mmCIF file of C-alpha atoms in Angstrom:
data_model
loop_
_atom_site.group_PDB
_atom_site.id
_atom_site.type_symbol
_atom_site.label_atom_id
_atom_site.label_comp_id
_atom_site.label_asym_id
_atom_site.label_seq_id
_atom_site.Cartn_x
_atom_site.Cartn_y
_atom_site.Cartn_z
ATOM 1 C CA MET A 1 85.133 190.747 101.012
ATOM 2 C CA ALA A 2 83.858 187.297 101.639
ATOM 3 C CA ALA A 3 83.242 184.980 98.651
ATOM 4 C CA ASN A 4 79.721 183.645 98.265
ATOM 5 C CA VAL A 5 80.087 179.851 97.628
ATOM 6 C CA THR A 6 77.186 177.969 96.975
ATOM 7 C CA TYR A 7 77.508 174.082 97.605
ATOM 8 C CA ILE A 8 75.832 171.691 94.979
ATOM 9 C CA PRO A 9 75.857 168.295 96.507
ATOM 10 C CA PRO A 10 76.928 165.638 94.247
ATOM 11 C CA LYS A 11 74.321 163.247 92.627
ATOM 12 C CA ALA A 12 74.444 159.730 93.420
ATOM 13 C CA ALA A 13 75.651 158.068 90.548
ATOM 14 C CA LYS A 14 73.248 155.123 89.133
ATOM 15 C CA PRO A 15 75.280 151.908 89.191
ATOM 16 C CA GLU A 16 75.794 150.435 85.880
ATOM 17 C CA ALA A 17 73.453 147.387 85.250
ATOM 18 C CA LEU A 18 74.971 144.058 84.848
ATOM 19 C CA ARG A 19 74.689 142.994 81.441
ATOM 20 C CA VAL A 20 73.242 139.345 81.487
ATOM 21 C CA ALA A 21 73.209 137.030 78.671
ATOM 22 C CA ALA A 22 71.546 133.414 78.803
ATOM 23 C CA TYR A 23 72.492 130.455 76.878
ATOM 24 C CA CYS A 24 70.071 127.708 76.168
ATOM 25 C CA ARG A 25 70.543 124.261 73.880
ATOM 26 C CA VAL A 26 68.519 121.385 73.155
ATOM 27 C CA SER A 27 69.960 118.402 71.315
ATOM 28 C CA TYR A 28 67.040 116.892 69.492
ATOM 29 C CA ASP A 29 64.056 118.292 67.734
ATOM 30 C CA SER A 30 61.243 116.302 69.740
ATOM 31 C CA SER A 31 58.484 117.674 71.041
ATOM 32 C CA ASP A 32 59.306 117.532 74.753
ATOM 33 C CA GLN A 33 63.040 118.698 73.758
ATOM 34 C CA LEU A 34 61.513 121.947 72.138
ATOM 35 C CA HIS A 35 59.107 122.490 75.174
ATOM 36 C CA SER A 36 62.500 122.463 77.333
ATOM 37 C CA TYR A 37 64.002 125.049 74.782
ATOM 38 C CA ALA A 38 60.849 127.488 74.942
ATOM 39 C CA THR A 39 60.680 126.789 78.826
ATOM 40 C CA GLN A 40 64.396 127.716 79.264
ATOM 41 C CA ILE A 41 64.036 130.901 76.932
ATOM 42 C CA LYS A 42 60.908 132.227 78.927
ATOM 43 C CA ALA A 43 62.829 131.541 82.548
ATOM 44 C CA TYR A 44 66.099 133.096 81.596
ATOM 45 C CA THR A 45 64.189 136.458 80.332
ATOM 46 C CA GLU A 46 61.788 136.342 83.285
ATOM 47 C CA GLN A 47 64.912 135.466 85.660
ATOM 48 C CA ILE A 48 67.189 138.447 84.313
ATOM 49 C CA GLY A 49 64.483 140.822 84.068
ATOM 50 C CA ALA A 50 63.424 140.138 87.908
ATOM 51 C CA HIS A 51 66.604 141.600 88.838
ATOM 52 C CA ALA A 52 66.521 145.653 88.816
ATOM 53 C CA ASP A 53 70.489 145.568 88.531
ATOM 54 C CA TRP A 54 70.559 143.280 85.602
ATOM 55 C CA GLU A 55 70.246 144.090 81.851
ATOM 56 C CA LEU A 56 69.179 141.440 79.428
ATOM 57 C CA VAL A 57 71.755 141.336 76.492
ATOM 58 C CA ASP A 58 69.759 138.474 74.728
ATOM 59 C CA VAL A 59 68.919 134.875 75.277
ATOM 60 C CA TYR A 60 71.092 132.821 72.722
ATOM 61 C CA ALA A 61 69.603 129.560 71.854
ATOM 62 C CA ASP A 62 70.521 126.631 69.790
ATOM 63 C CA GLU A 63 67.997 123.702 69.132
ATOM 64 C CA GLY A 64 68.685 120.306 67.548
ATOM 65 C CA LEU A 65 72.257 120.432 68.130
ATOM 66 C CA THR A 66 74.806 118.507 69.783
ATOM 67 C CA GLY A 67 77.070 120.109 72.253
ATOM 68 C CA THR A 68 80.119 118.138 71.336
ATOM 69 C CA ARG A 69 80.607 120.588 68.548
ATOM 70 C CA MET A 70 80.785 124.236 69.245
ATOM 71 C CA ASP A 71 81.509 125.283 65.633
ATOM 72 C CA LYS A 72 78.150 124.296 64.462
ATOM 73 C CA ARG A 73 76.057 126.172 67.029
ATOM 74 C CA GLU A 74 75.653 129.315 65.462
ATOM 75 C CA ASP A 75 73.971 131.159 68.567
ATOM 76 C CA PHE A 76 76.561 130.136 70.782
ATOM 77 C CA GLN A 77 79.116 131.446 68.263
ATOM 78 C CA ARG A 78 77.213 134.778 68.354
ATOM 79 C CA LEU A 79 77.220 134.638 72.086
ATOM 80 C CA LEU A 80 80.886 134.532 72.138
ATOM 81 C CA ALA A 81 81.396 137.165 69.566
ATOM 82 C CA ASP A 82 79.451 139.480 71.684
ATOM 83 C CA CYS A 83 81.319 138.779 74.700
ATOM 84 C CA ARG A 84 84.263 139.466 72.795
ATOM 85 C CA LYS A 85 82.936 142.778 71.814
ATOM 86 C CA GLY A 86 82.343 143.693 75.319
ATOM 87 C CA LYS A 87 78.386 143.332 75.527
ATOM 88 C CA VAL A 88 78.000 140.982 77.912
ATOM 89 C CA ASP A 89 79.383 140.743 81.724
ATOM 90 C CA ARG A 90 77.210 137.821 82.623
ATOM 91 C CA VAL A 91 76.355 134.326 80.969
ATOM 92 C CA LEU A 92 73.676 132.333 82.434
ATOM 93 C CA CYS A 93 73.533 128.375 81.624
ATOM 94 C CA LYS A 94 71.280 125.705 82.976
ATOM 95 C CA SER A 95 74.246 123.218 83.230
ATOM 96 C CA ILE A 96 77.753 122.601 81.852
ATOM 97 C CA SER A 97 76.059 119.808 79.563
ATOM 98 C CA ARG A 98 73.943 122.556 78.073
ATOM 99 C CA PHE A 99 77.074 124.842 77.454
ATOM 100 C CA ALA A 100 79.667 122.006 76.132
ATOM 101 C CA ARG A 101 79.959 118.133 75.913
ATOM 102 C CA ASN A 102 83.686 118.223 75.201
ATOM 103 C CA THR A 103 85.843 118.894 78.184
ATOM 104 C CA VAL A 104 88.586 120.953 76.364
ATOM 105 C CA ASP A 105 86.239 123.004 74.352
ATOM 106 C CA CYS A 106 84.277 123.951 77.789
ATOM 107 C CA LEU A 107 87.539 124.812 79.698
ATOM 108 C CA GLU A 108 89.031 126.822 76.911
ATOM 109 C CA THR A 109 85.754 128.708 76.528
ATOM 110 C CA VAL A 110 85.281 129.546 80.110
ATOM 111 C CA ARG A 111 88.993 130.286 80.247
ATOM 112 C CA MET A 112 88.649 132.949 77.411
ATOM 113 C CA LEU A 113 85.657 134.506 78.828
ATOM 114 C CA LYS A 114 87.296 134.745 82.321
ATOM 115 C CA ALA A 115 90.038 136.410 80.669
ATOM 116 C CA HIS A 116 87.368 138.844 79.334
ATOM 117 C CA GLY A 117 85.938 139.581 82.929
ATOM 118 C CA ILE A 118 83.022 137.364 81.932
ATOM 119 C CA GLY A 119 81.607 135.041 84.312
ATOM 120 C CA VAL A 120 79.727 131.927 83.435
ATOM 121 C CA ILE A 121 76.699 130.633 85.981
ATOM 122 C CA PHE A 122 75.928 127.004 85.724
ATOM 123 C CA GLU A 123 72.911 126.867 87.388
ATOM 124 C CA LYS A 124 72.346 122.875 88.011
ATOM 125 C CA GLU A 125 76.062 122.441 89.425
ATOM 126 C CA ASN A 126 75.825 125.804 91.127
ATOM 127 C CA ILE A 127 79.268 126.907 89.780
ATOM 128 C CA ASN A 128 80.536 130.456 89.166
ATOM 129 C CA THR A 129 83.450 130.655 86.916
ATOM 130 C CA LEU A 130 84.763 133.887 88.706
ATOM 131 C CA THR A 131 85.195 131.514 91.717
ATOM 132 C CA GLU A 132 88.358 129.848 92.669
ATOM 133 C CA SER A 133 87.413 126.525 92.921
ATOM 134 C CA SER A 134 85.397 126.623 89.585
ATOM 135 C CA GLU A 135 87.987 125.177 87.084
ATOM 136 C CA PHE A 136 88.129 121.958 88.979
ATOM 137 C CA LEU A 137 84.214 121.653 89.357
ATOM 138 C CA ILE A 138 84.131 122.567 85.511
ATOM 139 C CA THR A 139 86.564 119.784 84.515
ATOM 140 C CA LEU A 140 84.847 117.285 86.780
ATOM 141 C CA PHE A 141 81.623 118.112 85.369
ATOM 142 C CA SER A 142 82.203 118.711 81.726
ATOM 143 C CA GLY A 143 84.401 115.403 81.714
ATOM 144 C CA PHE A 144 81.054 113.714 83.268
ATOM 145 C CA ALA A 145 78.964 115.420 80.342
ATOM 146 C CA GLN A 146 81.390 114.100 77.456
ATOM 147 C CA ALA A 147 81.463 110.611 78.769
ATOM 148 C CA GLU A 148 77.803 110.717 78.876
ATOM 149 C CA SER A 149 77.617 112.055 75.295
ATOM 150 C CA GLU A 150 80.362 109.240 74.177
ATOM 151 C CA SER A 151 78.097 106.366 75.792
ATOM 152 C CA LEU A 152 74.603 107.525 74.217
ATOM 153 C CA SER A 153 76.468 107.988 70.843
ATOM 154 C CA LYS A 154 77.563 104.097 71.411
ATOM 155 C CA ASN A 155 74.245 102.936 72.258
ATOM 156 C CA ILE A 156 72.575 104.413 69.236
ATOM 157 C CA ILE A 157 75.220 102.848 67.271
ATOM 158 C CA TRP A 158 74.440 99.430 68.964
ATOM 159 C CA GLY A 159 70.713 99.550 68.383
ATOM 160 C CA LYS A 160 71.532 100.538 64.865
ATOM 161 C CA GLU A 161 73.317 97.338 64.499
ATOM 162 C CA GLU A 162 70.825 95.006 66.247
#
Protein backbone atom coordinates (compact mmCIF):
# COMPACT_ATOMS: atom_id res chain seq x y z
CA MET A 1 0.00 0.00 0.00
CA ALA A 2 1.53 3.28 -1.19
CA ALA A 3 1.42 6.32 1.09
CA ASN A 4 -0.41 9.32 -0.25
CA VAL A 5 1.96 12.30 0.13
CA THR A 6 0.90 15.80 -0.69
CA TYR A 7 3.74 18.21 -1.49
CA ILE A 8 3.25 21.66 0.01
CA PRO A 9 5.78 24.13 -1.42
CA PRO A 10 7.44 26.47 1.11
CA LYS A 11 6.24 30.03 1.25
CA ALA A 12 8.80 32.55 0.21
CA ALA A 13 10.04 34.26 3.33
CA LYS A 14 9.53 37.96 3.20
CA PRO A 15 12.88 39.59 3.93
CA GLU A 16 12.90 41.67 7.07
CA ALA A 17 12.91 45.37 6.44
CA LEU A 18 16.00 47.33 7.40
CA ARG A 19 14.99 49.56 10.31
CA VAL A 20 16.40 52.96 9.42
CA ALA A 21 16.54 56.13 11.50
CA ALA A 22 17.85 59.55 10.59
CA TYR A 23 19.55 62.15 12.75
CA CYS A 24 19.36 65.88 11.99
CA ARG A 25 20.81 68.83 13.88
CA VAL A 26 21.06 72.55 13.38
CA SER A 27 23.13 74.62 15.77
CA TYR A 28 21.34 77.96 15.57
CA ASP A 29 17.74 79.09 15.81
CA SER A 30 18.09 81.45 12.83
CA SER A 31 15.45 81.23 10.11
CA ASP A 32 17.84 79.79 7.49
CA GLN A 33 19.00 77.09 9.92
CA LEU A 34 15.42 76.22 10.86
CA HIS A 35 14.58 75.96 7.14
CA SER A 36 17.53 73.53 6.78
CA TYR A 37 16.23 71.59 9.78
CA ALA A 38 12.74 71.19 8.27
CA THR A 39 14.25 70.33 4.88
CA GLN A 40 16.45 67.61 6.42
CA ILE A 41 13.49 66.01 8.21
CA LYS A 42 11.37 66.03 5.04
CA ALA A 43 14.21 64.70 2.88
CA TYR A 44 14.98 61.80 5.22
CA THR A 45 11.35 60.85 5.61
CA GLU A 46 11.00 60.71 1.82
CA GLN A 47 14.36 58.98 1.27
CA ILE A 48 13.65 56.20 3.73
CA GLY A 49 10.08 55.83 2.48
CA ALA A 50 11.34 55.42 -1.10
CA HIS A 51 13.07 52.13 -0.24
CA ALA A 52 10.64 49.21 -0.23
CA ASP A 53 12.97 47.21 2.01
CA TRP A 54 13.47 50.02 4.56
CA GLU A 55 11.24 50.83 7.50
CA LEU A 56 11.35 54.33 9.03
CA VAL A 57 12.01 54.10 12.76
CA ASP A 58 12.01 57.85 13.36
CA VAL A 59 13.71 61.09 12.39
CA TYR A 60 15.58 62.23 15.48
CA ALA A 61 16.28 65.94 15.39
CA ASP A 62 17.82 68.55 17.66
CA GLU A 63 17.55 72.24 16.88
CA GLY A 64 19.54 75.16 18.19
CA LEU A 65 22.14 72.93 19.85
CA THR A 66 25.88 72.63 19.43
CA GLY A 67 27.42 69.39 18.25
CA THR A 68 30.29 69.65 20.72
CA ARG A 69 28.18 68.29 23.59
CA MET A 70 26.25 65.04 23.14
CA ASP A 71 24.67 65.07 26.60
CA LYS A 72 22.62 68.21 25.87
CA ARG A 73 21.02 66.83 22.71
CA GLU A 74 17.84 65.07 23.84
CA ASP A 75 16.89 63.51 20.51
CA PHE A 76 20.45 62.30 19.94
CA GLN A 77 20.31 60.59 23.34
CA ARG A 78 16.89 59.15 22.44
CA LEU A 79 18.37 57.78 19.19
CA LEU A 80 21.23 56.12 21.07
CA ALA A 81 18.79 54.62 23.60
CA ASP A 82 16.64 53.19 20.78
CA CYS A 83 19.78 51.77 19.15
CA ARG A 84 20.80 50.08 22.41
CA LYS A 85 17.28 48.61 22.67
CA GLY A 86 17.66 47.01 19.23
CA LYS A 87 15.09 49.20 17.46
CA VAL A 88 17.48 50.54 14.77
CA ASP A 89 19.65 48.81 12.14
CA ARG A 90 20.99 51.85 10.28
CA VAL A 91 21.31 55.59 10.94
CA LEU A 92 21.45 58.21 8.21
CA CYS A 93 23.08 61.56 8.90
CA LYS A 94 23.84 64.47 6.58
CA SER A 95 27.47 64.80 7.75
CA ILE A 96 29.87 64.00 10.54
CA SER A 97 29.67 67.62 11.75
CA ARG A 98 25.90 67.19 12.26
CA PHE A 99 26.52 63.97 14.24
CA ALA A 100 29.30 65.28 16.49
CA ARG A 101 31.88 68.05 16.58
CA ASN A 102 34.05 66.25 19.10
CA THR A 103 36.36 63.59 17.70
CA VAL A 104 36.40 61.39 20.81
CA ASP A 105 32.59 61.45 21.20
CA CYS A 106 32.11 60.72 17.51
CA LEU A 107 34.47 57.73 17.49
CA GLU A 108 33.15 56.30 20.76
CA THR A 109 29.56 56.58 19.58
CA VAL A 110 30.26 55.05 16.17
CA ARG A 111 32.17 52.19 17.82
CA MET A 112 29.33 51.55 20.27
CA LEU A 113 26.78 51.48 17.44
CA LYS A 114 29.02 49.23 15.35
CA ALA A 115 29.33 46.83 18.32
CA HIS A 116 25.51 46.60 18.22
CA GLY A 117 25.65 45.89 14.46
CA ILE A 118 24.36 49.37 13.60
CA GLY A 119 25.94 51.31 10.78
CA VAL A 120 25.89 55.06 10.34
CA ILE A 121 25.82 56.50 6.84
CA PHE A 122 27.37 59.98 6.62
CA GLU A 123 26.08 61.25 3.31
CA LYS A 124 28.31 64.27 2.69
CA GLU A 125 31.49 62.28 3.30
CA ASN A 126 30.09 59.10 1.69
CA ILE A 127 31.08 57.00 4.71
CA ASN A 128 29.41 53.81 5.90
CA THR A 129 30.74 52.97 9.37
CA LEU A 130 30.41 49.26 8.71
CA THR A 131 33.24 49.37 6.15
CA GLU A 132 36.90 48.73 6.97
CA SER A 133 38.20 52.20 6.06
CA SER A 134 35.52 54.11 7.96
CA GLU A 135 37.39 54.59 11.26
CA PHE A 136 40.28 56.41 9.61
CA LEU A 137 37.94 58.64 7.61
CA ILE A 138 35.74 59.38 10.63
CA THR A 139 38.83 60.36 12.66
CA LEU A 140 39.94 62.67 9.89
CA PHE A 141 36.58 64.34 9.21
CA SER A 142 35.51 64.58 12.86
CA GLY A 143 38.86 66.23 13.60
CA PHE A 144 38.07 68.81 10.91
CA ALA A 145 34.59 69.35 12.38
CA GLN A 146 36.02 69.83 15.87
CA ALA A 147 38.67 72.27 14.61
CA GLU A 148 36.03 74.24 12.70
CA SER A 149 33.88 74.49 15.83
CA GLU A 150 36.84 75.67 17.91
CA SER A 151 37.72 78.27 15.26
CA LEU A 152 34.15 79.59 15.16
CA SER A 153 34.12 79.90 18.95
CA LYS A 154 37.38 81.87 18.93
CA ASN A 155 36.04 84.19 16.21
CA ILE A 156 32.90 84.88 18.26
CA ILE A 157 34.98 85.65 21.37
CA TRP A 158 37.28 87.96 19.40
CA GLY A 159 34.26 89.71 17.89
CA LYS A 160 32.80 90.39 21.33
CA GLU A 161 36.12 91.81 22.59
CA GLU A 162 36.28 94.44 19.83
